[in-house]
Amino acid sequence: MNKLDEFIKEEGNVFPGKTYVEELLKPVFNDQRDYLFHVMFDIHRAHVIMLSEQKIISVEEAKVMLDGINKVAKTDTASLCYEPQFEDLFFMMEAKIGDVIGEELAGKIHIARSRNDMGVAMYRLVLREHLLTTLGNSYQLSEALLDLSEMHIETYMTGYTHTQPAQPTTLGHYLLAVYDVLQRDIKRLWSAFETVNQSPLGAAALTTTGFPICRDRTCGLLGFDRVIENSYDSIAGADYILETSTSLMTLMVNTGRWIQDFLQHVTREFGSFIVADPYVQISSIMPQKRNPVSIEHSRSIASSAYGDALAAMNMIHNTPFGDIVDTEDDLQPHLYRAFNNANRVLRLMYAVISTLKVNKEHMAKMARKSSITITELADTLARDFDIPFRKAHSIASHISKVTVKEKKELYDWDSKEINQIIKEYFDVALTEEEWKKIISPEYFVEIRKIQGGPSSDEVTRMIAGRKGLLLNKLKVYERISNQLNAKHKELVEYRL
């Protein structure tokens, strides 16, 4: 027997071949078992209740069906393994329900529905759970950011543009910017939640059914906000996946950017942040090191989450508008892994931020260096001495260049020396008090009281407003979470 004949013999002559079983059916079965098992039974329950209420099946039949569904739903998923007589987990569970209530009744559970609308409903229910978990962790991180921001309203620091020291600001002002970006990420997650939380049930394979079902009823029982009205859209539409992916990708990209900043701030050279001991690792050979592994891992895991979400996007690209495997079993686990990793990042960074120590004195010292208050010299000359701003900017630029050339800081100059330089351009003299204000990071920050600026009054105002908004958002989140938990409990405990 030649090699090809041996291969064909091992594969078999009917579907599914051995390779198809090993490389597709088993992995898909395991993913369905691990991710979809619980929502599958919620859909069974809702569908049976609706069939009974619509008098498509009798109340007595429905009671027996629900009893069997609830018994099989208690199966230990760890005991489930792929069996070749069943195409997938769905058919295995239908058979197990049949073992409890009889094959005929078990078969009736599938009246007026398809694996198509059931599958999309399962995916949407699981994604809904993941989105709520991510929203919860995002809100927890939001609270930590606001608290740390409030603690450091007057912690002066260097602000950077193009990775170079730019102007003084405060840590409170910086963290509030991070917070605001996260709130927009949260808004995008809620938008994805709204798109995901819609019911395809009743679309059946594509064109609904001839049975007098009620799509609104299964929608309500499962806690969906609304029915996807067009049945073709219910099955073919994949934008719920795309919107979920993009919201998750954006969250991870935005989070990764300030995580990168944190990694810089915890270096010995920067020395701005000190990560708490539970989140650093000591080198096995260099005992002086405090490796910020919690932040390092967060950056890496964020990239992994982004990659899996992007994979889901790519798998949908250029696919036909209809029922197609590209949007189903092979794709969904990418999103589940993406959510899992994104939530690891959010929880890790919550732990880091909640316990972070800040070297305020060192940060304030660094904020006096690199001539980063020089903009205030130009502003002062223009504002108080009526010098055209471009001319004032040229003077400030010249002084900063001389300062660098002579390896000085602005505080190394006194007002007399500065006035000599200024007089090369204009007959203007700064007082010592005016010069001290110009070189002061504290003055630089406090004079910037424009809406959104870093002054203590303005940052305090912004924090207070955001605290109120966050409290309201948390109430909405808790209400929706509690409603969905209650819906699930009602479904499990439903009695006809």
Short mmCIF file of C-alpha atoms in Angstrom, two decimals:
data_model
loop_
_atom_site.label_atom_id
_atom_site.label_comp_id
_atom_site.label_asym_id
_atom_site.label_seq_id
_atom_site.Cartn_x
_atom_site.Cartn_y
_atom_site.Cartn_z
CA MET A 1 0.00 0.00 0.00
CA ASN A 2 1.44 3.36 -0.99
CA LYS A 3 1.55 6.45 1.20
CA LEU A 4 -1.55 8.05 -0.29
CA ASP A 5 -3.59 4.87 0.10
CA GLU A 6 -2.55 4.61 3.74
CA PHE A 7 -3.61 8.24 4.30
CA ILE A 8 -7.01 7.68 2.66
CA LYS A 9 -7.55 4.55 4.73
CA GLU A 10 -6.86 6.45 7.95
CA GLU A 11 -9.04 9.39 6.91
CA GLY A 12 -12.05 7.26 6.01
CA ASN A 13 -14.44 7.48 3.07
CA VAL A 14 -17.26 9.57 4.57
CA PHE A 15 -17.58 12.94 6.27
CA PRO A 16 -16.01 13.85 8.60
CA GLY A 17 -12.51 12.68 7.75
CA LYS A 18 -9.99 12.13 10.54
CA THR A 19 -8.06 15.31 9.78
CA TYR A 20 -11.28 17.34 9.70
CA VAL A 21 -12.22 15.93 13.10
CA GLU A 22 -8.81 16.58 14.67
CA GLU A 23 -8.14 20.00 13.19
CA LEU A 24 -11.63 21.47 13.15
CA LEU A 25 -14.45 19.64 14.91
CA LYS A 26 -12.60 18.94 18.14
CA PRO A 27 -11.17 22.48 18.54
CA VAL A 28 -14.56 24.03 17.66
CA PHE A 29 -16.32 21.72 20.12
CA ASN A 30 -13.91 22.74 22.87
CA ASP A 31 -14.45 26.43 22.17
CA GLN A 32 -18.24 25.99 22.17
CA ARG A 33 -18.05 24.08 25.44
CA ASP A 34 -15.83 26.67 27.10
CA TYR A 35 -17.58 29.82 25.86
CA LEU A 36 -21.14 29.11 24.71
CA PHE A 37 -22.53 26.37 26.95
CA HIS A 38 -24.42 28.53 29.45
CA VAL A 39 -25.99 30.93 26.93
CA MET A 40 -27.09 28.00 24.77
CA PHE A 41 -29.37 26.84 27.57
CA ASP A 42 -30.76 30.32 28.17
CA ILE A 43 -31.77 30.40 24.50
CA HIS A 44 -33.37 26.95 24.84
CA ARG A 45 -35.39 28.17 27.83
CA ALA A 46 -36.55 31.38 26.15
CA HIS A 47 -37.52 29.60 22.95
CA VAL A 48 -39.55 26.93 24.74
CA ILE A 49 -41.38 29.53 26.84
CA MET A 50 -42.25 31.48 23.70
CA LEU A 51 -43.40 28.35 21.82
CA SER A 52 -45.71 27.51 24.71
CA GLU A 53 -47.14 31.00 25.01
CA GLN A 54 -47.77 31.05 21.25
CA LYS A 55 -49.54 27.68 21.59
CA ILE A 56 -47.14 26.06 19.11
CA ILE A 57 -46.46 23.44 21.78
CA SER A 58 -48.62 22.55 24.75
CA VAL A 59 -47.95 23.82 28.27
CA GLU A 60 -47.45 20.22 29.42
CA GLU A 61 -44.82 19.65 26.72
CA ALA A 62 -43.09 22.91 27.62
CA LYS A 63 -42.91 21.97 31.30
CA VAL A 64 -41.23 18.67 30.48
CA MET A 65 -38.87 20.40 28.04
CA LEU A 66 -37.84 23.05 30.58
CA ASP A 67 -37.29 20.42 33.23
CA GLY A 68 -35.03 18.46 30.89
CA ILE A 69 -33.19 21.58 29.75
CA ASN A 70 -32.53 22.62 33.34
CA LYS A 71 -31.26 19.15 34.26
CA VAL A 72 -28.84 18.95 31.33
CA ALA A 73 -27.74 22.55 31.94
CA LYS A 74 -26.20 21.35 35.22
CA THR A 75 -23.76 19.14 33.32
CA ASP A 76 -20.15 19.60 34.40
CA THR A 77 -18.62 21.06 31.24
CA ALA A 78 -15.22 19.67 32.22
CA SER A 79 -16.65 16.20 31.56
CA LEU A 80 -17.63 17.02 27.98
CA CYS A 81 -15.40 15.84 25.16
CA TYR A 82 -15.95 15.66 21.44
CA GLU A 83 -17.81 12.53 20.32
CA PRO A 84 -17.81 11.66 16.61
CA GLN A 85 -21.52 10.84 16.45
CA PHE A 86 -22.32 14.51 17.16
CA GLU A 87 -21.42 17.29 14.76
CA ASP A 88 -20.94 19.77 17.57
CA LEU A 89 -21.92 20.72 21.13
CA PHE A 90 -25.45 21.75 20.10
CA PHE A 91 -26.34 18.33 18.73
CA MET A 92 -24.70 16.60 21.70
CA MET A 93 -26.82 18.64 24.13
CA GLU A 94 -29.99 17.99 22.10
CA ALA A 95 -29.24 14.28 22.39
CA LYS A 96 -28.64 14.57 26.15
CA ILE A 97 -31.92 16.44 26.58
CA GLY A 98 -33.51 13.64 24.52
CA ASP A 99 -32.08 11.10 26.95
CA VAL A 100 -33.96 12.89 29.73
CA ILE A 101 -37.29 13.80 28.08
CA GLY A 102 -37.39 11.62 25.00
CA GLU A 103 -36.10 12.17 21.50
CA GLU A 104 -39.44 13.37 20.11
CA LEU A 105 -39.92 16.16 22.65
CA ALA A 106 -36.28 17.15 22.43
CA GLY A 107 -36.67 17.51 18.68
CA LYS A 108 -39.66 19.82 19.14
CA ILE A 109 -37.44 22.32 20.98
CA HIS A 110 -35.97 23.18 17.62
CA ILE A 111 -39.31 24.14 16.05
CA ALA A 112 -39.21 27.52 14.23
CA ARG A 113 -35.53 28.17 14.67
CA SER A 114 -32.23 27.43 12.98
CA ARG A 115 -28.66 26.95 14.03
CA ASN A 116 -28.15 30.27 12.26
CA ASP A 117 -30.26 32.56 14.44
CA MET A 118 -29.40 30.52 17.52
CA GLY A 119 -25.67 30.78 16.81
CA VAL A 120 -25.73 34.54 16.30
CA ALA A 121 -27.79 34.92 19.48
CA MET A 122 -25.23 32.91 21.44
CA TYR A 123 -22.37 35.03 20.13
CA ARG A 124 -24.21 38.22 21.00
CA LEU A 125 -25.03 37.04 24.52
CA VAL A 126 -21.41 36.10 25.22
CA LEU A 127 -20.08 39.35 23.77
CA ARG A 128 -22.62 41.23 25.90
CA GLU A 129 -21.16 39.60 29.01
CA HIS A 130 -17.62 40.42 27.97
CA LEU A 131 -18.52 44.03 27.23
CA LEU A 132 -20.13 44.44 30.65
CA THR A 133 -17.11 42.94 32.37
CA THR A 134 -14.81 45.29 30.46
CA LEU A 135 -17.02 48.26 31.28
CA GLY A 136 -16.93 47.32 34.96
CA ASN A 137 -13.13 47.11 34.99
CA SER A 138 -12.89 50.36 33.02
CA TYR A 139 -15.05 52.13 35.59
CA GLN A 140 -12.93 50.72 38.41
CA LEU A 141 -9.79 52.05 36.73
CA SER A 142 -11.56 55.37 36.15
CA GLU A 143 -12.18 55.75 39.87
CA ALA A 144 -8.53 55.04 40.65
CA LEU A 145 -7.38 57.61 38.07
CA LEU A 146 -9.70 60.28 39.49
CA ASP A 147 -8.58 59.56 43.05
CA LEU A 148 -4.89 59.75 42.13
CA SER A 149 -5.51 62.88 40.10
CA GLU A 150 -7.19 64.54 43.07
CA MET A 151 -4.25 63.65 45.30
CA HIS A 152 -1.83 65.34 42.92
CA ILE A 153 -3.52 68.56 41.86
CA GLU A 154 -0.41 70.44 43.02
CA THR A 155 2.21 67.85 42.15
CA TYR A 156 4.24 69.70 39.55
CA MET A 157 5.80 67.80 36.69
CA THR A 158 7.32 68.17 33.26
CA GLY A 159 4.94 67.89 30.34
CA TYR A 160 6.39 66.48 27.12
CA THR A 161 5.84 67.06 23.43
CA HIS A 162 7.76 65.07 20.82
CA THR A 163 9.31 63.20 23.81
CA GLN A 164 11.11 66.41 24.86
CA PRO A 165 10.56 68.55 28.00
CA ALA A 166 7.96 71.13 26.95
CA GLN A 167 6.08 72.95 29.72
CA PRO A 168 5.27 72.49 33.41
CA THR A 169 1.96 70.92 34.32
CA THR A 170 0.74 68.82 37.22
CA LEU A 171 0.30 65.10 37.66
CA GLY A 172 -3.36 65.75 38.42
CA HIS A 173 -3.78 67.52 35.08
CA TYR A 174 -1.98 64.69 33.24
CA LEU A 175 -3.96 61.89 34.91
CA LEU A 176 -7.20 63.72 34.22
CA ALA A 177 -6.31 63.67 30.52
CA VAL A 178 -5.79 59.90 30.75
CA TYR A 179 -9.14 59.65 32.54
CA ASP A 180 -10.93 61.63 29.84
CA VAL A 181 -9.59 59.41 27.07
CA LEU A 182 -10.74 56.36 29.03
CA GLN A 183 -14.23 57.85 29.29
CA ARG A 184 -14.39 58.13 25.52
CA ASP A 185 -13.22 54.51 25.32
CA ILE A 186 -16.05 53.61 27.69
CA LYS A 187 -18.50 55.49 25.48
CA ARG A 188 -17.32 53.41 22.52
CA LEU A 189 -17.77 50.21 24.54
CA TRP A 190 -21.33 51.26 25.39
CA SER A 191 -21.99 51.93 21.72
CA ALA A 192 -20.76 48.43 20.91
CA PHE A 193 -22.93 47.05 23.72
CA GLU A 194 -25.99 48.74 22.20
CA THR A 195 -25.23 47.21 18.80
CA VAL A 196 -24.52 43.77 20.26
CA ASN A 197 -27.52 43.65 22.58
CA GLN A 198 -30.11 43.00 19.86
CA SER A 199 -31.92 39.76 19.17
CA PRO A 200 -31.64 37.80 15.91
CA LEU A 201 -33.92 35.04 17.20
CA GLY A 202 -36.85 34.29 14.94
CA ALA A 203 -34.89 34.94 11.78
CA ALA A 204 -34.35 31.16 11.63
CA ALA A 205 -32.08 30.26 8.72
CA LEU A 206 -32.57 33.59 6.95
CA THR A 207 -36.25 34.27 6.16
CA THR A 208 -38.06 33.64 9.48
CA THR A 209 -40.58 30.80 9.72
CA GLY A 210 -44.15 29.80 8.91
CA PHE A 211 -44.88 29.17 12.60
CA PRO A 212 -46.64 32.01 14.50
CA ILE A 213 -43.72 32.82 16.78
CA CYS A 214 -43.21 36.05 18.75
CA ARG A 215 -39.75 37.50 18.24
CA ASP A 216 -40.32 40.22 20.81
CA ARG A 217 -40.94 37.63 23.52
CA THR A 218 -37.62 35.78 23.14
CA CYS A 219 -35.94 39.17 22.88
CA GLY A 220 -37.40 40.27 26.21
CA LEU A 221 -36.78 36.99 28.00
CA LEU A 222 -33.06 37.15 27.14
CA GLY A 223 -32.69 40.82 28.08
CA PHE A 224 -31.98 42.06 24.57
CA ASP A 225 -32.90 45.70 24.01
CA ARG A 226 -34.65 45.15 20.69
CA VAL A 227 -35.18 42.76 17.79
CA ILE A 228 -33.06 43.05 14.64
CA GLU A 229 -36.10 43.52 12.45
CA ASN A 230 -34.88 42.41 9.02
CA SER A 231 -34.33 38.69 9.22
CA TYR A 232 -31.64 38.73 6.53
CA ASP A 233 -29.78 41.39 8.53
CA SER A 234 -30.14 39.21 11.65
CA ILE A 235 -28.06 36.49 10.05
CA ALA A 236 -25.84 38.37 7.59
CA GLY A 237 -24.93 41.46 9.57
CA ALA A 238 -21.51 41.28 11.21
CA ASP A 239 -21.11 44.92 12.20
CA TYR A 240 -21.75 43.97 15.83
CA ILE A 241 -18.44 42.11 15.68
CA LEU A 242 -16.68 44.96 13.91
CA GLU A 243 -17.89 47.57 16.37
CA THR A 244 -16.93 45.38 19.31
CA SER A 245 -13.48 44.80 17.83
CA THR A 246 -12.81 48.46 17.08
CA SER A 247 -13.93 49.60 20.53
CA LEU A 248 -11.62 47.05 22.12
CA MET A 249 -8.71 47.90 19.83
CA THR A 250 -9.09 51.62 20.55
CA LEU A 251 -9.24 50.97 24.30
CA MET A 252 -6.03 48.95 24.19
CA VAL A 253 -4.14 51.39 21.97
CA ASN A 254 -5.09 54.32 24.20
CA THR A 255 -4.25 52.40 27.35
CA GLY A 256 -0.93 51.24 25.92
CA ARG A 257 0.14 54.84 25.29
CA TRP A 258 -0.04 55.95 28.92
CA ILE A 259 1.30 52.59 30.09
CA GLN A 260 4.39 53.42 28.03
CA ASP A 261 4.61 56.74 29.91
CA PHE A 262 4.40 54.89 33.22
CA LEU A 263 7.27 52.63 32.22
CA GLN A 264 9.36 55.73 31.62
CA HIS A 265 8.35 57.35 34.89
CA VAL A 266 9.36 54.29 36.94
CA THR A 267 12.92 54.19 35.57
CA ARG A 268 15.72 55.18 37.93
CA GLU A 269 16.63 57.98 35.53
CA PHE A 270 13.15 59.49 35.76
CA GLY A 271 12.37 58.38 39.29
CA SER A 272 8.87 59.89 39.27
CA PHE A 273 6.80 56.83 40.20
CA ILE A 274 7.47 54.01 42.64
CA VAL A 275 5.48 50.84 42.02
CA ALA A 276 4.35 49.02 45.17
CA ASP A 277 6.29 45.91 46.14
CA PRO A 278 3.54 43.39 45.23
CA TYR A 279 3.83 44.50 41.60
CA VAL A 280 7.59 44.53 41.10
CA GLN A 281 9.99 41.65 40.67
CA ILE A 282 13.54 41.46 41.98
CA SER A 283 16.21 40.25 39.57
CA SER A 284 17.56 36.77 40.21
CA ILE A 285 21.15 38.01 39.84
CA MET A 286 20.96 41.80 40.35
CA PRO A 287 19.33 42.35 43.76
CA GLN A 288 19.31 46.15 43.45
CA LYS A 289 16.70 46.00 40.68
CA ARG A 290 12.96 46.53 41.08
CA ASN A 291 11.59 45.39 37.75
CA PRO A 292 8.14 46.92 37.02
CA VAL A 293 6.88 43.68 35.52
CA SER A 294 3.21 44.44 36.20
CA ILE A 295 3.41 47.44 33.86
CA GLU A 296 5.61 45.63 31.35
CA HIS A 297 3.19 42.71 31.13
CA SER A 298 0.27 45.12 30.84
CA ARG A 299 1.85 46.75 27.81
CA SER A 300 2.50 43.38 26.18
CA ILE A 301 -0.92 41.95 26.97
CA ALA A 302 -2.60 45.08 25.63
CA SER A 303 -0.86 44.45 22.33
CA SER A 304 -2.05 40.84 22.39
CA ALA A 305 -5.64 41.96 22.99
CA TYR A 306 -5.36 44.41 20.10
CA GLY A 307 -3.97 41.66 17.86
CA ASP A 308 -6.81 39.24 18.54
CA ALA A 309 -9.44 41.95 17.98
CA LEU A 310 -7.72 42.91 14.73
CA ALA A 311 -7.72 39.25 13.67
CA ALA A 312 -11.51 39.22 14.06
CA MET A 313 -11.76 42.32 11.89
CA ASN A 314 -9.56 40.78 9.23
CA MET A 315 -11.52 37.54 9.17
CA ILE A 316 -14.70 39.40 8.20
CA HIS A 317 -13.06 41.50 5.50
CA ASN A 318 -14.27 40.63 2.00
CA THR A 319 -16.62 37.87 3.17
CA PRO A 320 -20.03 37.33 1.53
CA PHE A 321 -23.01 39.11 3.07
CA GLY A 322 -24.76 36.11 4.54
CA ASP A 323 -24.33 33.12 6.79
CA ILE A 324 -20.65 32.19 6.52
CA VAL A 325 -18.24 30.38 8.84
CA ASP A 326 -15.76 33.29 8.75
CA THR A 327 -17.94 35.18 11.26
CA GLU A 328 -18.66 32.18 13.45
CA ASP A 329 -16.82 29.44 15.32
CA ASP A 330 -13.31 30.24 14.09
CA LEU A 331 -13.64 33.98 14.68
CA GLN A 332 -15.42 34.32 18.01
CA PRO A 333 -12.62 32.92 20.24
CA HIS A 334 -10.32 35.67 18.98
CA LEU A 335 -12.69 38.21 20.51
CA TYR A 336 -13.08 36.24 23.74
CA ARG A 337 -9.29 36.11 24.13
CA ALA A 338 -9.07 39.80 23.30
CA PHE A 339 -11.55 40.63 26.04
CA ASN A 340 -9.82 38.35 28.51
CA ASN A 341 -6.47 40.04 27.91
CA ALA A 342 -7.94 43.54 27.89
CA ASN A 343 -9.48 42.90 31.30
CA ARG A 344 -6.19 41.58 32.63
CA VAL A 345 -4.60 44.87 31.61
CA LEU A 346 -7.35 46.96 33.24
CA ARG A 347 -7.16 45.01 36.49
CA LEU A 348 -3.36 45.06 36.61
CA MET A 349 -3.17 48.80 36.03
CA TYR A 350 -5.88 49.41 38.61
CA ALA A 351 -3.73 47.59 41.14
CA VAL A 352 -0.63 49.58 40.13
CA ILE A 353 -2.36 52.97 40.17
CA SER A 354 -4.22 52.36 43.43
CA THR A 355 -0.95 51.66 45.25
CA LEU A 356 1.39 53.96 43.33
CA LYS A 357 3.78 56.23 45.22
CA VAL A 358 4.84 59.51 43.64
CA ASN A 359 8.17 61.28 44.21
CA LYS A 360 6.69 64.78 44.33
CA GLU A 361 9.93 66.53 45.29
CA HIS A 362 11.87 64.97 42.45
CA MET A 363 9.14 65.75 39.92
CA ALA A 364 9.03 69.38 41.08
CA LYS A 365 12.80 69.61 40.81
CA MET A 366 12.75 68.27 37.25
CA ALA A 367 9.99 70.75 36.34
CA ARG A 368 12.47 73.58 37.00
CA LYS A 369 14.94 72.28 34.45
CA SER A 370 15.29 72.33 30.67
CA SER A 371 14.00 75.93 30.38
CA ILE A 372 10.43 74.67 30.26
CA THR A 373 8.95 77.86 31.73
CA ILE A 374 10.48 80.04 28.98
CA THR A 375 7.10 80.40 27.25
CA GLU A 376 6.04 82.54 30.21
CA LEU A 377 8.86 84.99 29.44
CA ALA A 378 7.43 85.53 25.95
CA ASP A 379 3.91 85.80 27.38
CA THR A 380 5.02 88.30 30.05
CA LEU A 381 6.84 90.50 27.55
CA ALA A 382 3.81 90.50 25.25
CA ARG A 383 1.19 90.84 27.98
CA ASP A 384 2.87 93.31 30.37
CA PHE A 385 5.25 95.23 28.12
CA ASP A 386 3.27 95.32 24.88
CA ILE A 387 6.05 93.67 22.86
CA PRO A 388 4.75 91.88 19.73
CA PHE A 389 4.49 88.20 20.55
CA ARG A 390 6.73 87.02 17.72
CA LYS A 391 9.44 89.42 18.91
CA ALA A 392 8.90 88.29 22.49
CA HIS A 393 9.16 84.68 21.33
CA SER A 394 12.47 85.46 19.59
CA ILE A 395 13.86 86.94 22.81
CA ALA A 396 12.74 83.89 24.80
CA SER A 397 14.22 81.59 22.17
CA HIS A 398 17.54 83.41 22.29
CA ILE A 399 17.71 83.20 26.09
CA SER A 400 16.92 79.47 26.04
CA LYS A 401 19.67 78.83 23.49
CA VAL A 402 22.20 80.80 25.53
CA THR A 403 21.10 78.90 28.64
CA VAL A 404 21.73 75.56 26.94
CA LYS A 405 25.02 76.72 25.45
CA GLU A 406 26.33 77.80 28.83
CA LYS A 407 25.02 74.61 30.46
CA LYS A 408 22.77 76.54 32.81
CA GLU A 409 19.18 76.38 33.96
CA LEU A 410 16.91 79.42 33.96
CA TYR A 411 17.21 79.68 37.73
CA ASP A 412 20.98 80.18 37.34
CA TRP A 413 20.33 83.62 35.83
CA ASP A 414 19.42 86.70 37.84
CA SER A 415 17.18 89.44 36.54
CA LYS A 416 20.08 91.83 35.79
CA GLU A 417 21.71 89.31 33.44
CA ILE A 418 18.41 88.63 31.73
CA ASN A 419 17.69 92.33 31.32
CA GLN A 420 21.02 92.81 29.57
CA ILE A 421 20.01 90.22 27.00
CA ILE A 422 16.54 91.68 26.57
CA LYS A 423 17.96 95.19 26.03
CA GLU A 424 19.65 93.93 22.87
CA TYR A 425 16.09 93.85 21.50
CA PHE A 426 13.95 96.26 23.57
CA ASP A 427 14.47 98.78 26.34
CA VAL A 428 12.63 96.69 28.90
CA ALA A 429 13.65 95.69 32.43
CA LEU A 430 12.16 92.88 34.49
CA THR A 431 12.10 93.12 38.26
CA GLU A 432 13.57 90.28 40.30
CA GLU A 433 10.07 89.34 41.38
CA GLU A 434 8.89 89.18 37.77
CA TRP A 435 11.83 86.98 36.81
CA LYS A 436 11.19 84.63 39.73
CA LYS A 437 7.62 84.19 38.56
CA ILE A 438 8.78 83.48 35.01
CA ILE A 439 11.07 80.67 36.12
CA SER A 440 8.55 79.21 38.58
CA PRO A 441 6.66 76.06 37.49
CA GLU A 442 4.09 76.82 40.19
CA TYR A 443 3.40 80.28 38.76
CA PHE A 444 3.40 78.90 35.22
CA VAL A 445 0.69 76.41 36.17
CA GLU A 446 -1.45 78.70 38.30
CA ILE A 447 -1.62 81.50 35.75
CA ARG A 448 -3.07 79.05 33.23
CA LYS A 449 -6.62 79.19 34.53
CA ILE A 450 -8.27 78.95 31.13
CA GLN A 451 -10.89 76.20 30.83
CA GLY A 452 -9.10 72.86 30.83
CA GLY A 453 -5.80 74.30 32.00
CA PRO A 454 -3.55 72.91 34.76
CA SER A 455 -4.22 75.51 37.48
CA SER A 456 -5.32 73.97 40.77
CA ASP A 457 -8.72 75.70 40.67
CA GLU A 458 -9.41 74.47 37.14
CA VAL A 459 -8.27 70.89 37.77
CA THR A 460 -10.28 70.84 41.01
CA ARG A 461 -13.36 72.00 39.09
CA MET A 462 -12.86 69.39 36.40
CA ILE A 463 -12.40 66.57 38.90
CA ALA A 464 -15.53 67.56 40.82
CA GLY A 465 -17.59 67.59 37.64
CA ARG A 466 -16.23 64.28 36.48
CA LYS A 467 -16.87 62.65 39.84
CA GLY A 468 -20.54 63.53 39.56
CA LEU A 469 -20.75 62.24 36.00
CA LEU A 470 -18.90 59.04 36.91
CA LEU A 471 -21.29 58.39 39.78
CA ASN A 472 -24.24 58.66 37.40
CA LYS A 473 -22.56 56.40 34.86
CA LEU A 474 -21.87 53.80 37.54
CA LYS A 475 -25.54 53.84 38.53
CA VAL A 476 -26.53 53.16 34.91
CA TYR A 477 -23.96 50.38 34.64
CA GLU A 478 -25.12 48.75 37.87
CA ARG A 479 -28.77 49.05 36.84
CA ILE A 480 -28.16 47.34 33.49
CA SER A 481 -25.96 44.64 35.06
CA ASN A 482 -28.56 43.96 37.75
CA GLN A 483 -31.37 43.86 35.18
CA LEU A 484 -29.55 41.30 33.05
CA ASN A 485 -28.67 39.18 36.09
CA ALA A 486 -32.32 39.31 37.13
CA LYS A 487 -33.41 38.32 33.61
CA HIS A 488 -31.15 35.28 33.72
CA LYS A 489 -32.43 34.29 37.15
CA GLU A 490 -36.04 34.66 36.03
CA LEU A 491 -35.34 32.54 32.98
CA VAL A 492 -33.74 29.74 35.00
CA GLU A 493 -36.54 29.81 37.59
CA TYR A 494 -39.40 30.32 35.11
CA ARG A 495 -42.41 28.15 35.78
CA LEU A 496 -45.29 27.69 33.34
#
